[in-house]
JSON list of C-alpha atoms in Angstrom, two decimals:
[
{"chain": "N", "resi": 258, "resn": "CYS", "atom": "CA", "xyz": [17.79, 6.85, -16.63]},
{"chain": "N", "resi": 259, "resn": "ILE", "atom": "CA", "xyz": [17.71, 10.19, -18.24]},
{"chain": "N", "resi": 260, "resn": "LEU", "atom": "CA", "xyz": [17.17, 11.81, -14.76]},
{"chain": "N", "resi": 261, "resn": "PRO", "atom": "CA", "xyz": [19.65, 14.74, -14.10]},
{"chain": "N", "resi": 262, "resn": "VAL", "atom": "CA", "xyz": [21.73, 13.59, -11.74]},
{"chain": "N", "resi": 263, "resn": "ASP", "atom": "CA", "xyz": [21.35, 16.03, -8.76]},
{"chain": "N", "resi": 264, "resn": "VAL", "atom": "CA", "xyz": [22.31, 13.87, -5.29]},
{"chain": "N", "resi": 265, "resn": "ILE", "atom": "CA", "xyz": [25.58, 11.84, -4.90]},
{"chain": "N", "resi": 266, "resn": "LEU", "atom": "CA", "xyz": [25.67, 8.95, -2.67]},
{"chain": "N", "resi": 267, "resn": "GLN", "atom": "CA", "xyz": [28.99, 7.62, -1.10]},
{"chain": "N", "resi": 268, "resn": "SER", "atom": "CA", "xyz": [29.58, 4.43, 0.24]},
{"chain": "N", "resi": 269, "resn": "THR", "atom": "CA", "xyz": [31.73, 4.39, 3.37]},
{"chain": "N", "resi": 270, "resn": "VAL", "atom": "CA", "xyz": [32.78, 0.96, 2.97]},
{"chain": "N", "resi": 271, "resn": "ASP", "atom": "CA", "xyz": [34.55, 1.30, -0.74]},
{"chain": "N", "resi": 272, "resn": "GLY", "atom": "CA", "xyz": [34.44, 4.69, -1.29]},
{"chain": "N", "resi": 273, "resn": "SER", "atom": "CA", "xyz": [32.26, 3.70, -4.28]},
{"chain": "N", "resi": 274, "resn": "LEU", "atom": "CA", "xyz": [30.40, 7.02, -5.32]},
{"chain": "N", "resi": 275, "resn": "ILE", "atom": "CA", "xyz": [26.44, 6.50, -7.09]},
{"chain": "N", "resi": 276, "resn": "GLY", "atom": "CA", "xyz": [24.78, 9.31, -8.74]},
{"chain": "N", "resi": 277, "resn": "ALA", "atom": "CA", "xyz": [21.23, 9.45, -7.74]},
{"chain": "N", "resi": 278, "resn": "HIS", "atom": "CA", "xyz": [17.98, 11.50, -7.57]},
{"chain": "N", "resi": 279, "resn": "ARG", "atom": "CA", "xyz": [16.71, 13.51, -4.15]},
{"chain": "N", "resi": 280, "resn": "LYS", "atom": "CA", "xyz": [13.03, 13.34, -6.18]},
{"chain": "N", "resi": 281, "resn": "CYS", "atom": "CA", "xyz": [13.23, 8.87, -6.56]},
{"chain": "N", "resi": 282, "resn": "LEU", "atom": "CA", "xyz": [14.61, 9.37, -3.23]},
{"chain": "N", "resi": 283, "resn": "GLU", "atom": "CA", "xyz": [11.70, 10.69, -1.91]},
{"chain": "N", "resi": 284, "resn": "ASP", "atom": "CA", "xyz": [9.44, 8.91, -3.95]},
{"chain": "N", "resi": 285, "resn": "PHE", "atom": "CA", "xyz": [10.43, 5.27, -3.57]},
{"chain": "N", "resi": 286, "resn": "SER", "atom": "CA", "xyz": [11.61, 5.77, -0.02]},
{"chain": "N", "resi": 287, "resn": "ASP", "atom": "CA", "xyz": [10.62, 7.04, 3.44]},
{"chain": "N", "resi": 288, "resn": "GLY", "atom": "CA", "xyz": [14.12, 6.62, 4.55]},
{"chain": "N", "resi": 289, "resn": "PHE", "atom": "CA", "xyz": [15.18, 10.13, 2.50]},
{"chain": "N", "resi": 290, "resn": "PRO", "atom": "CA", "xyz": [14.04, 13.51, 3.16]},
{"chain": "N", "resi": 291, "resn": "PRO", "atom": "CA", "xyz": [11.71, 15.17, 1.20]},
{"chain": "N", "resi": 292, "resn": "SER", "atom": "CA", "xyz": [13.65, 16.82, -2.14]},
{"chain": "N", "resi": 293, "resn": "ASP", "atom": "CA", "xyz": [12.93, 20.20, -0.99]},
{"chain": "N", "resi": 294, "resn": "ALA", "atom": "CA", "xyz": [13.80, 19.67, 2.41]},
{"chain": "N", "resi": 295, "resn": "VAL", "atom": "CA", "xyz": [17.81, 20.01, 1.59]},
{"chain": "N", "resi": 296, "resn": "THR", "atom": "CA", "xyz": [19.60, 21.97, -0.55]},
{"chain": "N", "resi": 297, "resn": "ALA", "atom": "CA", "xyz": [21.05, 20.93, -3.77]},
{"chain": "N", "resi": 298, "resn": "SER", "atom": "CA", "xyz": [24.87, 19.92, -3.38]},
{"chain": "N", "resi": 299, "resn": "MET", "atom": "CA", "xyz": [27.03, 17.88, -5.69]},
{"chain": "N", "resi": 300, "resn": "GLU", "atom": "CA", "xyz": [29.19, 16.68, -1.92]},
{"chain": "N", "resi": 301, "resn": "PRO", "atom": "CA", "xyz": [29.05, 12.74, -1.18]},
{"chain": "N", "resi": 302, "resn": "VAL", "atom": "CA", "xyz": [26.53, 12.09, 1.25]},
{"chain": "N", "resi": 303, "resn": "PRO", "atom": "CA", "xyz": [28.08, 9.30, 3.02]},
{"chain": "N", "resi": 304, "resn": "LEU", "atom": "CA", "xyz": [26.14, 5.76, 3.77]},
{"chain": "N", "resi": 305, "resn": "SER", "atom": "CA", "xyz": [27.46, 2.88, 5.71]},
{"chain": "N", "resi": 306, "resn": "GLU", "atom": "CA", "xyz": [26.50, -0.19, 3.13]},
{"chain": "N", "resi": 307, "resn": "ASP", "atom": "CA", "xyz": [29.33, -0.69, 0.32]},
{"chain": "N", "resi": 308, "resn": "GLY", "atom": "CA", "xyz": [28.93, 0.75, -3.60]},
{"chain": "N", "resi": 309, "resn": "ASP", "atom": "CA", "xyz": [27.18, -2.66, -5.19]},
{"chain": "N", "resi": 310, "resn": "THR", "atom": "CA", "xyz": [24.64, -2.93, -2.08]},
{"chain": "N", "resi": 311, "resn": "LEU", "atom": "CA", "xyz": [23.94, 0.84, -3.02]},
{"chain": "N", "resi": 312, "resn": "ARG", "atom": "CA", "xyz": [23.46, 0.24, -6.76]},
{"chain": "N", "resi": 313, "resn": "LEU", "atom": "CA", "xyz": [21.08, -2.23, -6.32]},
{"chain": "N", "resi": 314, "resn": "LEU", "atom": "CA", "xyz": [19.44, -0.30, -3.92]},
{"chain": "N", "resi": 315, "resn": "MET", "atom": "CA", "xyz": [18.78, 2.59, -6.34]},
{"chain": "N", "resi": 316, "resn": "LYS", "atom": "CA", "xyz": [17.78, 0.12, -9.02]},
{"chain": "N", "resi": 317, "resn": "PHE", "atom": "CA", "xyz": [14.17, -0.49, -7.09]},
{"chain": "N", "resi": 318, "resn": "MET", "atom": "CA", "xyz": [13.88, 3.49, -6.96]},
{"chain": "N", "resi": 319, "resn": "HIS", "atom": "CA", "xyz": [13.05, 4.05, -10.35]},
{"chain": "N", "resi": 320, "resn": "LYS", "atom": "CA", "xyz": [9.75, 3.22, -12.33]},
{"chain": "N", "resi": 321, "resn": "GLN", "atom": "CA", "xyz": [11.04, 0.61, -13.94]},
{"chain": "N", "resi": 322, "resn": "ARG", "atom": "CA", "xyz": [11.20, -2.84, -13.64]},
{"chain": "N", "resi": 323, "resn": "TYR", "atom": "CA", "xyz": [13.39, -3.98, -11.17]},
{"chain": "N", "resi": 324, "resn": "PRO", "atom": "CA", "xyz": [16.68, -6.61, -10.81]},
{"chain": "N", "resi": 325, "resn": "ALA", "atom": "CA", "xyz": [15.70, -10.58, -10.99]},
{"chain": "N", "resi": 326, "resn": "MET", "atom": "CA", "xyz": [16.44, -11.50, -7.43]},
{"chain": "N", "resi": 327, "resn": "SER", "atom": "CA", "xyz": [16.93, -14.76, -8.51]},
{"chain": "N", "resi": 328, "resn": "SER", "atom": "CA", "xyz": [20.74, -14.15, -9.93]},
{"chain": "N", "resi": 329, "resn": "LEU", "atom": "CA", "xyz": [21.87, -12.96, -6.86]},
{"chain": "N", "resi": 330, "resn": "GLN", "atom": "CA", "xyz": [23.77, -14.67, -4.36]},
{"chain": "N", "resi": 331, "resn": "LEU", "atom": "CA", "xyz": [21.94, -15.12, -0.91]},
{"chain": "N", "resi": 332, "resn": "GLN", "atom": "CA", "xyz": [24.59, -12.30, 0.94]},
{"chain": "N", "resi": 333, "resn": "ARG", "atom": "CA", "xyz": [23.31, -9.61, -1.32]},
{"chain": "N", "resi": 334, "resn": "ILE", "atom": "CA", "xyz": [20.04, -10.66, -0.77]},
{"chain": "N", "resi": 335, "resn": "PHE", "atom": "CA", "xyz": [20.58, -9.99, 3.08]},
{"chain": "N", "resi": 336, "resn": "ASP", "atom": "CA", "xyz": [23.17, -6.65, 2.44]},
{"chain": "N", "resi": 337, "resn": "LEU", "atom": "CA", "xyz": [19.96, -5.39, -0.25]},
{"chain": "N", "resi": 338, "resn": "GLY", "atom": "CA", "xyz": [17.26, -5.97, 2.33]},
{"chain": "N", "resi": 339, "resn": "GLU", "atom": "CA", "xyz": [18.84, -4.96, 5.43]},
{"chain": "N", "resi": 340, "resn": "ALA", "atom": "CA", "xyz": [19.34, -1.63, 3.52]},
{"chain": "N", "resi": 341, "resn": "ALA", "atom": "CA", "xyz": [16.26, -1.77, 2.33]},
{"chain": "N", "resi": 342, "resn": "GLU", "atom": "CA", "xyz": [14.74, -1.52, 5.91]},
{"chain": "N", "resi": 343, "resn": "LYS", "atom": "CA", "xyz": [17.06, 1.10, 7.46]},
{"chain": "N", "resi": 344, "resn": "TYR", "atom": "CA", "xyz": [16.02, 3.46, 3.91]},
{"chain": "N", "resi": 345, "resn": "MET", "atom": "CA", "xyz": [12.71, 2.00, 3.90]},
{"chain": "N", "resi": 346, "resn": "VAL", "atom": "CA", "xyz": [12.92, 1.24, 0.26]},
{"chain": "N", "resi": 347, "resn": "TYR", "atom": "CA", "xyz": [9.71, -1.11, -0.31]},
{"chain": "N", "resi": 348, "resn": "SER", "atom": "CA", "xyz": [9.98, -2.33, -2.74]},
{"chain": "N", "resi": 349, "resn": "ALA", "atom": "CA", "xyz": [13.38, -3.62, -2.09]},
{"chain": "N", "resi": 350, "resn": "MET", "atom": "CA", "xyz": [12.13, -4.86, 0.91]},
{"chain": "N", "resi": 351, "resn": "SER", "atom": "CA", "xyz": [9.40, -6.87, -0.69]},
{"chain": "N", "resi": 352, "resn": "ALA", "atom": "CA", "xyz": [11.83, -8.33, -2.85]},
{"chain": "N", "resi": 353, "resn": "CYS", "atom": "CA", "xyz": [14.37, -9.41, -0.54]},
{"chain": "N", "resi": 354, "resn": "GLN", "atom": "CA", "xyz": [11.52, -10.30, 1.80]},
{"chain": "N", "resi": 355, "resn": "THR", "atom": "CA", "xyz": [10.24, -13.53, -0.95]},
{"chain": "N", "resi": 356, "resn": "CYS", "atom": "CA", "xyz": [13.74, -14.55, -1.77]},
{"chain": "N", "resi": 357, "resn": "ILE", "atom": "CA", "xyz": [14.47, -15.57, 2.16]},
{"chain": "N", "resi": 358, "resn": "GLU", "atom": "CA", "xyz": [11.49, -17.40, 2.10]},
{"chain": "N", "resi": 359, "resn": "VAL", "atom": "CA", "xyz": [12.86, -19.65, 0.04]},
{"chain": "N", "resi": 360, "resn": "LYS", "atom": "CA", "xyz": [16.46, -19.16, 0.28]},
{"chain": "N", "resi": 361, "resn": "GLU", "atom": "CA", "xyz": [18.69, -21.28, 2.49]},
{"chain": "N", "resi": 362, "resn": "ASP", "atom": "CA", "xyz": [20.59, -19.93, 5.56]},
{"chain": "N", "resi": 363, "resn": "PRO", "atom": "CA", "xyz": [18.10, -20.59, 8.15]},
{"chain": "N", "resi": 364, "resn": "VAL", "atom": "CA", "xyz": [19.96, -19.01, 10.50]},
{"chain": "N", "resi": 365, "resn": "GLN", "atom": "CA", "xyz": [20.68, -16.00, 9.22]},
{"chain": "N", "resi": 366, "resn": "SER", "atom": "CA", "xyz": [16.76, -15.59, 7.62]},
{"chain": "N", "resi": 367, "resn": "LEU", "atom": "CA", "xyz": [15.62, -16.25, 10.94]},
{"chain": "N", "resi": 368, "resn": "CYS", "atom": "CA", "xyz": [18.22, -13.94, 12.30]},
{"chain": "N", "resi": 369, "resn": "TYR", "atom": "CA", "xyz": [16.31, -10.71, 9.74]},
{"chain": "N", "resi": 370, "resn": "ALA", "atom": "CA", "xyz": [13.24, -12.81, 10.54]},
{"chain": "N", "resi": 371, "resn": "ALA", "atom": "CA", "xyz": [13.74, -11.27, 14.31]},
{"chain": "N", "resi": 372, "resn": "LYS", "atom": "CA", "xyz": [15.59, -8.32, 13.52]},
{"chain": "N", "resi": 373, "resn": "PHE", "atom": "CA", "xyz": [12.76, -6.84, 10.46]},
{"chain": "N", "resi": 374, "resn": "ASP", "atom": "CA", "xyz": [9.72, -8.89, 11.84]},
{"chain": "N", "resi": 375, "resn": "TYR", "atom": "CA", "xyz": [8.85, -10.99, 10.00]},
{"chain": "N", "resi": 376, "resn": "PRO", "atom": "CA", "xyz": [7.25, -13.78, 11.39]},
{"chain": "N", "resi": 377, "resn": "ALA", "atom": "CA", "xyz": [6.11, -16.20, 9.02]},
{"chain": "N", "resi": 378, "resn": "ILE", "atom": "CA", "xyz": [10.00, -15.95, 8.21]},
{"chain": "N", "resi": 379, "resn": "ALA", "atom": "CA", "xyz": [10.43, -17.13, 11.56]},
{"chain": "N", "resi": 380, "resn": "ASP", "atom": "CA", "xyz": [8.28, -19.86, 11.71]},
{"chain": "N", "resi": 381, "resn": "THR", "atom": "CA", "xyz": [9.44, -21.04, 8.44]},
{"chain": "N", "resi": 382, "resn": "VAL", "atom": "CA", "xyz": [13.03, -21.18, 9.11]},
{"chain": "N", "resi": 383, "resn": "ALA", "atom": "CA", "xyz": [13.40, -21.52, 12.78]},
{"chain": "N", "resi": 384, "resn": "PRO", "atom": "CA", "xyz": [12.41, -25.51, 12.73]},
{"chain": "N", "resi": 385, "resn": "CYS", "atom": "CA", "xyz": [15.51, -26.15, 10.09]},
{"chain": "N", "resi": 386, "resn": "THR", "atom": "CA", "xyz": [18.00, -24.29, 13.33]},
{"chain": "N", "resi": 387, "resn": "ILE", "atom": "CA", "xyz": [16.91, -26.78, 15.64]},
{"chain": "N", "resi": 388, "resn": "ALA", "atom": "CA", "xyz": [20.56, -27.99, 15.50]},
{"chain": "N", "resi": 389, "resn": "THR", "atom": "CA", "xyz": [21.86, -24.54, 15.49]},
{"chain": "N", "resi": 390, "resn": "SER", "atom": "CA", "xyz": [24.38, -24.15, 19.07]},
{"chain": "N", "resi": 391, "resn": "LEU", "atom": "CA", "xyz": [23.52, -20.90, 21.27]},
{"chain": "N", "resi": 392, "resn": "VAL", "atom": "CA", "xyz": [26.40, -20.07, 21.33]},
{"chain": "N", "resi": 393, "resn": "GLU", "atom": "CA", "xyz": [26.31, -19.74, 16.94]},
{"chain": "N", "resi": 394, "resn": "MET", "atom": "CA", "xyz": [22.90, -17.92, 17.20]},
{"chain": "N", "resi": 395, "resn": "GLU", "atom": "CA", "xyz": [24.25, -15.50, 19.49]},
{"chain": "N", "resi": 396, "resn": "ALA", "atom": "CA", "xyz": [27.03, -14.81, 17.50]},
{"chain": "N", "resi": 397, "resn": "CYS", "atom": "CA", "xyz": [24.48, -14.30, 14.79]},
{"chain": "N", "resi": 398, "resn": "SER", "atom": "CA", "xyz": [22.01, -12.29, 16.81]},
{"chain": "N", "resi": 399, "resn": "LYS", "atom": "CA", "xyz": [24.67, -9.66, 18.11]},
{"chain": "N", "resi": 400, "resn": "ARG", "atom": "CA", "xyz": [23.13, -10.90, 21.67]},
{"chain": "N", "resi": 401, "resn": "ASP", "atom": "CA", "xyz": [19.71, -9.26, 20.42]},
{"chain": "N", "resi": 402, "resn": "HIS", "atom": "CA", "xyz": [17.01, -11.17, 23.00]},
{"chain": "N", "resi": 403, "resn": "LYS", "atom": "CA", "xyz": [14.40, -10.63, 21.12]},
{"chain": "N", "resi": 404, "resn": "LEU", "atom": "CA", "xyz": [15.76, -13.06, 18.07]},
{"chain": "N", "resi": 405, "resn": "LEU", "atom": "CA", "xyz": [17.00, -15.72, 20.88]},
{"chain": "N", "resi": 406, "resn": "TYR", "atom": "CA", "xyz": [12.90, -15.49, 22.45]},
{"chain": "N", "resi": 407, "resn": "ALA", "atom": "CA", "xyz": [12.04, -16.42, 19.31]},
{"chain": "N", "resi": 408, "resn": "TRP", "atom": "CA", "xyz": [15.06, -18.55, 18.06]},
{"chain": "N", "resi": 409, "resn": "VAL", "atom": "CA", "xyz": [14.04, -20.55, 21.68]},
{"chain": "N", "resi": 410, "resn": "SER", "atom": "CA", "xyz": [10.02, -20.41, 21.55]},
{"chain": "N", "resi": 411, "resn": "ASN", "atom": "CA", "xyz": [10.03, -21.63, 17.41]},
{"chain": "N", "resi": 412, "resn": "VAL", "atom": "CA", "xyz": [12.46, -24.39, 18.21]},
{"chain": "N", "resi": 413, "resn": "ASN", "atom": "CA", "xyz": [10.63, -25.30, 21.09]},
{"chain": "N", "resi": 414, "resn": "ALA", "atom": "CA", "xyz": [7.26, -25.15, 19.71]}
]
């Protein structure tokens, strides 16, 4: 990217520093403040995601081809999906949703679908979780009753 870096993001997980552009954060997401609402500072902005996830997320915040998702490990897709939902990066949300529909981890996919309201994914993967124990579903859902209700409703349908 040829734009000058005017904000530095810092992962609180691994300390990684990622250069970004306030205008791109504003234009490509709804989860960051408008560029004119913050003062310019090179003081790092702490974010709770790991550095690899933040770097990947930033690739969805430019006018360019987005990264190929098919080569990513499933956990990286879930991590990116969580970050995209949190910061409302719609292009990354869409890419992750598509991959999660076809990747193979029905329990984690169901958790993601229930948490972020993707009923089509939930309907697709729920039957594949029929052998999953309630204990495992509770652990995955972090006791989110919305997920447990979706799981019970779909598995018993």
